[in-house]
Amino acid sequence: MTNSLAKQQKSSSIGRWLGGIGFTFIIALISFGLSKIPGLDHIGQLACAIIIAVIYRQIWGYPEKLRTGIQFSAKRLLRLAIILFGFNLNINIILHEGLGLLVRDIGTIVFSILLTVLLAKLFKADASLSLLLGIGTGVCGAAAIAAVSPILKAKDENTAIGAGIIALVGTIFAIIYTIIIPFIPLTALQYGIWSGVSLHEIAHVALAGAPAGPHALAVALLAKLGRIFLLVPLSFILMYWMKRKEKVESDTKIEFPWFLIGFIIMSLFGSYVFGHVIFLPASVMNGVSFFTSFILTMAMIGLGLNVSLKDLRTKALRPLVAMTITSVLLSIITFFTM
């Protein structure tokens, strides 16, 4: 009887785990479908996923029976997505053609983080969420927030809120960029650099850069890839900062972000192996990119289910204002330095 009961409990546990993963999978499918609808296509699947997850939480509550599977998506699949995200980073191109842009990228990251944190203190905003938004603004949006959250020991709720805000605000900025193209005195090359060093996510850069032509889009993505490249040294700087931070107790251990090692390895493979030693068809490359986006969406659903709208109203408004001001000033300053 005891063995039979143990087997039943194990079977039930596995079923709930699979059910939780399936839950995030289904909502991810819905999110991808919604992101193809005109209007929502500019927002993207990540924002759609987080919005659905937040609405579900407010109406039906957190699905406790499926918690283990949902947390697997939010934690494990998130790290897998960050590792695979490195596949899109061609280090060789950055080192050969983007060194000049790296200087601008470093300036973008430092400016975004410092100003957002400073404004957060001025507005008495939530410090943890504001720091995540500053990093997301400076580096590469939701992916950067997801990557540094374990290092900063950020709450899942803050990670989800930060990713959602970055996705929505970044989309608005990208649309504004496309609207003002005919009215600004920049060449296609200058516009591409401006987009790449100032917009939030790589999807936003692609959205804004495409209307200016293929050359503008290429340089915009190159500038953006430089910021993604800088995510690794930034993460180690944050680790060092967390260890030295006075508020961290001496016996507290900072979890080493092993997934960043995977990110680096995938970047090296994407830069020097695939396409050089091993040739992969474009369909495979596109498939990896789609899979990465999909599991990242599943992870964001898991995180979004932790968001309480009551807390969102009380803690997200001021960080949002700080991040928006930073984004506006970043766009203006980088525009006038072209």
Short mmCIF file of C-alpha atoms in Angstrom, two decimals:
data_model
loop_
_atom_site.label_atom_id
_atom_site.label_comp_id
_atom_site.label_asym_id
_atom_site.label_seq_id
_atom_site.Cartn_x
_atom_site.Cartn_y
_atom_site.Cartn_z
CA MET A 1 0.00 0.00 0.00
CA THR A 2 2.79 2.37 0.92
CA ASN A 3 4.64 1.77 -2.37
CA SER A 4 1.40 2.13 -4.31
CA LEU A 5 0.60 5.41 -2.55
CA ALA A 6 4.12 6.69 -3.20
CA LYS A 7 3.81 5.85 -6.90
CA GLN A 8 0.46 7.63 -7.10
CA GLN A 9 1.89 10.71 -5.44
CA LYS A 10 4.90 10.68 -7.77
CA SER A 11 2.65 10.24 -10.78
CA SER A 12 0.44 13.09 -9.58
CA SER A 13 3.48 15.29 -9.03
CA ILE A 14 4.80 14.61 -12.54
CA GLY A 15 1.33 15.25 -13.97
CA ARG A 16 1.11 18.64 -12.25
CA TRP A 17 4.62 19.47 -13.42
CA LEU A 18 3.75 18.64 -17.02
CA GLY A 19 0.41 20.42 -16.62
CA GLY A 20 2.16 23.62 -15.50
CA ILE A 21 4.55 23.52 -18.45
CA GLY A 22 1.60 22.81 -20.76
CA PHE A 23 -0.27 25.74 -19.24
CA THR A 24 2.51 28.17 -20.14
CA PHE A 25 2.84 26.50 -23.56
CA ILE A 26 -0.84 27.07 -24.41
CA ILE A 27 -0.78 30.71 -23.35
CA ALA A 28 2.44 31.17 -25.34
CA LEU A 29 0.64 29.82 -28.43
CA ILE A 30 -2.23 32.25 -27.85
CA SER A 31 0.27 35.09 -27.41
CA PHE A 32 2.00 34.29 -30.69
CA GLY A 33 -1.37 34.23 -32.41
CA LEU A 34 -2.38 37.58 -30.93
CA SER A 35 0.97 39.11 -31.93
CA LYS A 36 0.08 38.50 -35.60
CA ILE A 37 -3.04 40.68 -35.37
CA PRO A 38 -2.59 44.18 -36.89
CA GLY A 39 -1.85 46.60 -34.07
CA LEU A 40 -0.81 43.91 -31.63
CA ASP A 41 1.99 42.90 -34.03
CA HIS A 42 3.87 46.02 -32.93
CA ILE A 43 3.58 45.06 -29.26
CA GLY A 44 5.01 41.57 -29.75
CA GLN A 45 4.42 38.18 -28.20
CA LEU A 46 6.29 38.90 -24.96
CA ALA A 47 4.07 41.82 -24.03
CA CYS A 48 0.95 39.88 -25.08
CA ALA A 49 2.02 36.93 -22.93
CA ILE A 50 2.66 39.03 -19.83
CA ILE A 51 -0.65 40.87 -20.25
CA ILE A 52 -2.57 37.57 -20.55
CA ALA A 53 -0.76 36.12 -17.52
CA VAL A 54 -1.44 39.20 -15.40
CA ILE A 55 -5.13 39.27 -16.37
CA TYR A 56 -5.45 35.53 -15.62
CA ARG A 57 -3.91 36.05 -12.17
CA GLN A 58 -6.34 38.86 -11.31
CA ILE A 59 -9.46 36.92 -12.41
CA TRP A 60 -8.72 33.31 -11.47
CA GLY A 61 -5.74 33.63 -9.14
CA TYR A 62 -2.48 31.71 -9.28
CA PRO A 63 -2.96 28.07 -10.42
CA GLU A 64 -1.34 26.54 -7.32
CA LYS A 65 -1.77 22.92 -8.43
CA LEU A 66 0.41 23.65 -11.46
CA ARG A 67 3.02 25.69 -9.58
CA THR A 68 5.97 23.28 -10.07
CA GLY A 69 5.58 23.23 -13.87
CA ILE A 70 4.97 26.97 -14.08
CA GLN A 71 8.05 27.66 -11.97
CA PHE A 72 10.05 25.32 -14.22
CA SER A 73 9.06 27.48 -17.19
CA ALA A 74 9.79 30.69 -15.29
CA LYS A 75 13.22 29.56 -14.06
CA ARG A 76 14.70 26.76 -16.18
CA LEU A 77 13.25 27.65 -19.56
CA LEU A 78 14.21 31.27 -18.94
CA ARG A 79 17.86 30.30 -18.51
CA LEU A 80 17.73 28.06 -21.58
CA ALA A 81 16.32 30.97 -23.60
CA ILE A 82 19.19 33.24 -22.48
CA ILE A 83 21.72 30.57 -23.50
CA LEU A 84 20.15 30.17 -26.94
CA PHE A 85 19.90 33.95 -27.27
CA GLY A 86 23.71 33.95 -27.54
CA PHE A 87 23.38 32.09 -30.83
CA ASN A 88 22.28 35.37 -32.45
CA LEU A 89 25.39 37.24 -31.28
CA ASN A 90 28.16 37.21 -33.88
CA ILE A 91 31.20 38.22 -31.85
CA ASN A 92 33.40 38.19 -34.96
CA ILE A 93 31.37 40.93 -36.66
CA ILE A 94 31.38 43.07 -33.51
CA LEU A 95 35.16 42.79 -33.05
CA HIS A 96 35.89 43.54 -36.69
CA GLU A 97 33.27 46.13 -37.56
CA GLY A 98 31.64 47.31 -34.38
CA LEU A 99 34.46 48.45 -32.08
CA GLY A 100 33.60 52.11 -32.65
CA LEU A 101 29.96 51.40 -31.89
CA LEU A 102 30.95 49.60 -28.68
CA VAL A 103 32.08 52.93 -27.23
CA ARG A 104 28.63 54.37 -27.89
CA ASP A 105 27.05 51.20 -26.50
CA ILE A 106 29.02 51.48 -23.27
CA GLY A 107 27.89 55.09 -22.95
CA THR A 108 24.27 54.03 -23.49
CA ILE A 109 24.44 51.38 -20.78
CA VAL A 110 26.18 53.54 -18.19
CA PHE A 111 23.90 56.52 -18.86
CA SER A 112 20.70 54.43 -18.73
CA ILE A 113 21.51 52.64 -15.50
CA LEU A 114 22.88 55.61 -13.59
CA LEU A 115 20.16 58.06 -14.62
CA THR A 116 17.31 55.61 -13.98
CA VAL A 117 18.67 54.79 -10.52
CA LEU A 118 19.22 58.49 -9.77
CA LEU A 119 15.70 59.42 -10.86
CA ALA A 120 14.32 56.49 -8.86
CA LYS A 121 15.93 57.88 -5.72
CA LEU A 122 14.58 61.33 -6.54
CA PHE A 123 11.05 59.98 -7.05
CA LYS A 124 11.36 57.51 -4.13
CA ALA A 125 10.59 54.69 -6.54
CA ASP A 126 11.13 50.97 -5.95
CA ALA A 127 14.92 50.58 -6.18
CA SER A 128 15.03 46.95 -7.37
CA LEU A 129 12.49 47.43 -10.17
CA SER A 130 14.12 50.72 -11.25
CA LEU A 131 17.54 49.08 -11.49
CA LEU A 132 16.08 46.31 -13.66
CA LEU A 133 14.45 48.90 -15.92
CA GLY A 134 17.70 50.83 -16.18
CA ILE A 135 19.56 47.69 -17.22
CA GLY A 136 16.79 46.72 -19.65
CA THR A 137 16.86 50.19 -21.21
CA GLY A 138 20.63 50.22 -21.54
CA VAL A 139 21.31 46.67 -22.70
CA CYS A 140 18.66 44.58 -24.47
CA GLY A 141 15.27 44.88 -22.86
CA ALA A 142 13.49 41.88 -21.36
CA ALA A 143 16.36 39.48 -22.10
CA ALA A 144 18.77 41.62 -20.07
CA ILE A 145 16.29 41.91 -17.21
CA ALA A 146 15.84 38.14 -17.22
CA ALA A 147 19.60 37.56 -17.28
CA VAL A 148 20.51 39.83 -14.36
CA SER A 149 17.50 39.08 -12.14
CA PRO A 150 19.07 35.98 -10.53
CA ILE A 151 22.27 37.93 -9.87
CA LEU A 152 20.40 40.81 -8.27
CA LYS A 153 18.09 38.39 -6.43
CA ALA A 154 15.13 40.27 -7.86
CA LYS A 155 11.61 39.08 -7.11
CA ASP A 156 9.84 37.22 -9.91
CA GLU A 157 7.15 39.87 -9.78
CA ASN A 158 9.67 42.65 -10.43
CA THR A 159 11.22 40.67 -13.27
CA ALA A 160 7.82 40.24 -14.94
CA ILE A 161 6.77 43.86 -14.40
CA GLY A 162 10.11 45.12 -15.71
CA ALA A 163 9.95 42.92 -18.81
CA GLY A 164 6.38 44.00 -19.53
CA ILE A 165 7.16 47.72 -19.14
CA ILE A 166 10.25 47.47 -21.35
CA ALA A 167 8.32 45.63 -24.08
CA LEU A 168 5.47 48.16 -24.14
CA VAL A 169 7.50 51.37 -23.81
CA GLY A 170 10.12 50.14 -26.28
CA THR A 171 7.43 49.39 -28.83
CA ILE A 172 6.02 52.91 -28.50
CA PHE A 173 9.49 54.41 -29.04
CA ALA A 174 10.15 52.19 -32.07
CA ILE A 175 6.87 53.27 -33.69
CA ILE A 176 7.69 56.93 -33.03
CA TYR A 177 11.09 56.43 -34.69
CA THR A 178 9.47 55.03 -37.83
CA ILE A 179 7.02 57.94 -37.98
CA ILE A 180 9.67 60.68 -37.73
CA ILE A 181 12.13 59.19 -40.27
CA PRO A 182 11.09 61.61 -43.08
CA PHE A 183 11.40 64.63 -40.80
CA ILE A 184 14.84 64.20 -39.22
CA PRO A 185 18.14 65.33 -40.80
CA LEU A 186 19.97 62.01 -40.56
CA THR A 187 21.38 59.80 -43.29
CA ALA A 188 20.29 56.17 -43.41
CA LEU A 189 23.58 55.16 -41.79
CA GLN A 190 23.23 57.72 -39.00
CA TYR A 191 19.63 56.73 -38.40
CA GLY A 192 20.66 53.07 -38.15
CA ILE A 193 23.32 53.86 -35.55
CA TRP A 194 20.88 56.06 -33.61
CA SER A 195 18.27 53.29 -33.53
CA GLY A 196 20.77 50.64 -32.52
CA VAL A 197 22.30 52.57 -29.62
CA SER A 198 19.09 54.03 -28.18
CA LEU A 199 16.17 51.59 -28.56
CA HIS A 200 15.39 48.96 -25.97
CA GLU A 201 15.14 45.47 -27.52
CA ILE A 202 16.53 43.91 -30.67
CA ALA A 203 12.95 43.52 -31.94
CA HIS A 204 12.40 47.27 -31.47
CA VAL A 205 15.62 48.01 -33.36
CA ALA A 206 14.49 45.76 -36.21
CA LEU A 207 11.05 47.41 -36.26
CA ALA A 208 12.50 50.92 -36.38
CA GLY A 209 15.45 50.19 -38.67
CA ALA A 210 13.68 48.28 -41.46
CA PRO A 211 11.82 51.30 -42.99
CA ALA A 212 15.14 53.12 -43.48
CA GLY A 213 16.47 50.39 -45.76
CA PRO A 214 18.70 47.29 -45.51
CA HIS A 215 21.94 49.20 -44.83
CA ALA A 216 20.39 51.19 -42.00
CA LEU A 217 18.90 48.02 -40.54
CA ALA A 218 22.25 46.19 -40.74
CA VAL A 219 24.15 48.89 -38.86
CA ALA A 220 21.30 49.27 -36.36
CA LEU A 221 21.43 45.55 -35.54
CA LEU A 222 25.23 45.70 -35.33
CA ALA A 223 25.02 48.50 -32.77
CA LYS A 224 22.40 46.57 -30.84
CA LEU A 225 24.46 43.37 -30.87
CA GLY A 226 27.28 45.34 -29.26
CA ARG A 227 24.99 46.14 -26.33
CA ILE A 228 24.02 42.46 -26.06
CA PHE A 229 27.73 41.57 -26.08
CA LEU A 230 28.25 43.90 -23.11
CA LEU A 231 25.63 42.01 -21.10
CA VAL A 232 28.30 39.50 -20.06
CA PRO A 233 30.84 41.91 -18.52
CA LEU A 234 27.97 43.88 -16.98
CA SER A 235 26.68 40.71 -15.30
CA PHE A 236 30.07 40.01 -13.72
CA ILE A 237 30.31 43.62 -12.57
CA LEU A 238 26.90 43.23 -10.92
CA MET A 239 28.06 40.02 -9.26
CA TYR A 240 31.06 41.83 -7.81
CA TRP A 241 28.84 44.72 -6.69
CA MET A 242 26.37 42.38 -5.00
CA LYS A 243 29.17 40.66 -3.11
CA ARG A 244 30.57 43.97 -1.91
CA LYS A 245 27.20 45.48 -1.10
CA GLU A 246 26.94 46.23 2.59
CA LYS A 247 23.37 44.99 2.82
CA VAL A 248 24.40 41.50 1.76
CA GLU A 249 25.34 39.41 4.78
CA SER A 250 28.81 37.91 4.87
CA ASP A 251 27.48 34.34 4.66
CA THR A 252 25.14 35.07 1.75
CA LYS A 253 26.26 33.43 -1.47
CA ILE A 254 25.62 35.04 -4.84
CA GLU A 255 24.55 32.37 -7.29
CA PHE A 256 26.97 32.17 -10.19
CA PRO A 257 25.07 32.74 -13.44
CA TRP A 258 26.16 29.55 -15.19
CA PHE A 259 23.69 30.20 -17.96
CA LEU A 260 25.87 33.15 -19.02
CA ILE A 261 28.69 30.69 -19.68
CA GLY A 262 26.26 28.87 -21.95
CA PHE A 263 25.43 32.22 -23.56
CA ILE A 264 29.14 32.80 -24.28
CA ILE A 265 29.62 29.27 -25.64
CA MET A 266 26.63 29.62 -27.96
CA SER A 267 27.94 33.00 -29.11
CA LEU A 268 31.32 31.44 -29.95
CA PHE A 269 29.63 28.60 -31.85
CA GLY A 270 27.42 31.06 -33.73
CA SER A 271 30.41 33.26 -34.55
CA TYR A 272 33.16 30.81 -35.47
CA VAL A 273 31.68 27.32 -35.98
CA PHE A 274 28.26 27.55 -37.61
CA GLY A 275 28.68 29.01 -41.07
CA HIS A 276 32.45 28.39 -41.04
CA VAL A 277 33.08 24.79 -40.02
CA ILE A 278 29.49 23.57 -39.88
CA PHE A 279 27.00 24.95 -42.39
CA LEU A 280 23.39 25.16 -41.32
CA PRO A 281 20.51 26.06 -43.64
CA ALA A 282 18.59 29.25 -42.99
CA SER A 283 15.53 27.21 -42.00
CA VAL A 284 17.46 25.72 -39.06
CA MET A 285 18.72 29.12 -37.95
CA ASN A 286 15.20 30.53 -38.13
CA GLY A 287 13.90 27.51 -36.23
CA VAL A 288 16.36 28.09 -33.38
CA SER A 289 15.40 31.76 -33.27
CA PHE A 290 11.68 30.89 -33.13
CA PHE A 291 12.23 28.26 -30.43
CA THR A 292 14.21 30.76 -28.36
CA SER A 293 11.45 33.35 -28.62
CA PHE A 294 8.81 30.76 -27.78
CA ILE A 295 10.40 29.40 -24.61
CA LEU A 296 11.23 32.96 -23.51
CA THR A 297 7.52 33.71 -23.92
CA MET A 298 6.65 30.66 -21.80
CA ALA A 299 9.05 31.88 -19.13
CA MET A 300 7.50 35.35 -19.11
CA ILE A 301 4.06 33.80 -18.60
CA GLY A 302 5.37 32.01 -15.52
CA LEU A 303 6.76 35.29 -14.21
CA GLY A 304 3.66 37.27 -15.17
CA LEU A 305 1.45 35.05 -13.03
CA ASN A 306 3.25 36.45 -9.98
CA VAL A 307 2.11 40.01 -10.71
CA SER A 308 -0.59 41.59 -8.58
CA LEU A 309 -2.25 44.63 -10.17
CA LYS A 310 -2.64 46.19 -6.75
CA ASP A 311 1.11 46.04 -6.25
CA LEU A 312 1.63 47.15 -9.86
CA ARG A 313 -0.29 50.38 -9.22
CA THR A 314 1.60 51.11 -6.03
CA LYS A 315 5.15 50.21 -7.07
CA ALA A 316 5.46 50.41 -10.89
CA LEU A 317 4.31 53.95 -11.70
CA ARG A 318 7.34 55.81 -10.37
CA PRO A 319 9.91 53.40 -11.87
CA LEU A 320 8.01 53.69 -15.17
CA VAL A 321 8.29 57.49 -15.05
CA ALA A 322 12.01 57.28 -14.25
CA MET A 323 12.63 54.83 -17.08
CA THR A 324 10.58 56.88 -19.57
CA ILE A 325 12.50 60.07 -18.77
CA THR A 326 15.76 58.16 -19.19
CA SER A 327 14.61 56.74 -22.54
CA VAL A 328 13.58 60.17 -23.83
CA LEU A 329 16.86 61.79 -22.80
CA LEU A 330 18.83 58.85 -24.24
CA SER A 331 17.09 59.29 -27.60
CA ILE A 332 17.70 63.04 -27.62
CA ILE A 333 21.35 62.88 -26.56
CA THR A 334 22.28 60.09 -28.98
CA PHE A 335 20.43 61.92 -31.77
CA PHE A 336 22.50 65.07 -31.33
CA THR A 337 25.75 63.12 -31.18
CA MET A 338 25.27 61.55 -34.62
#
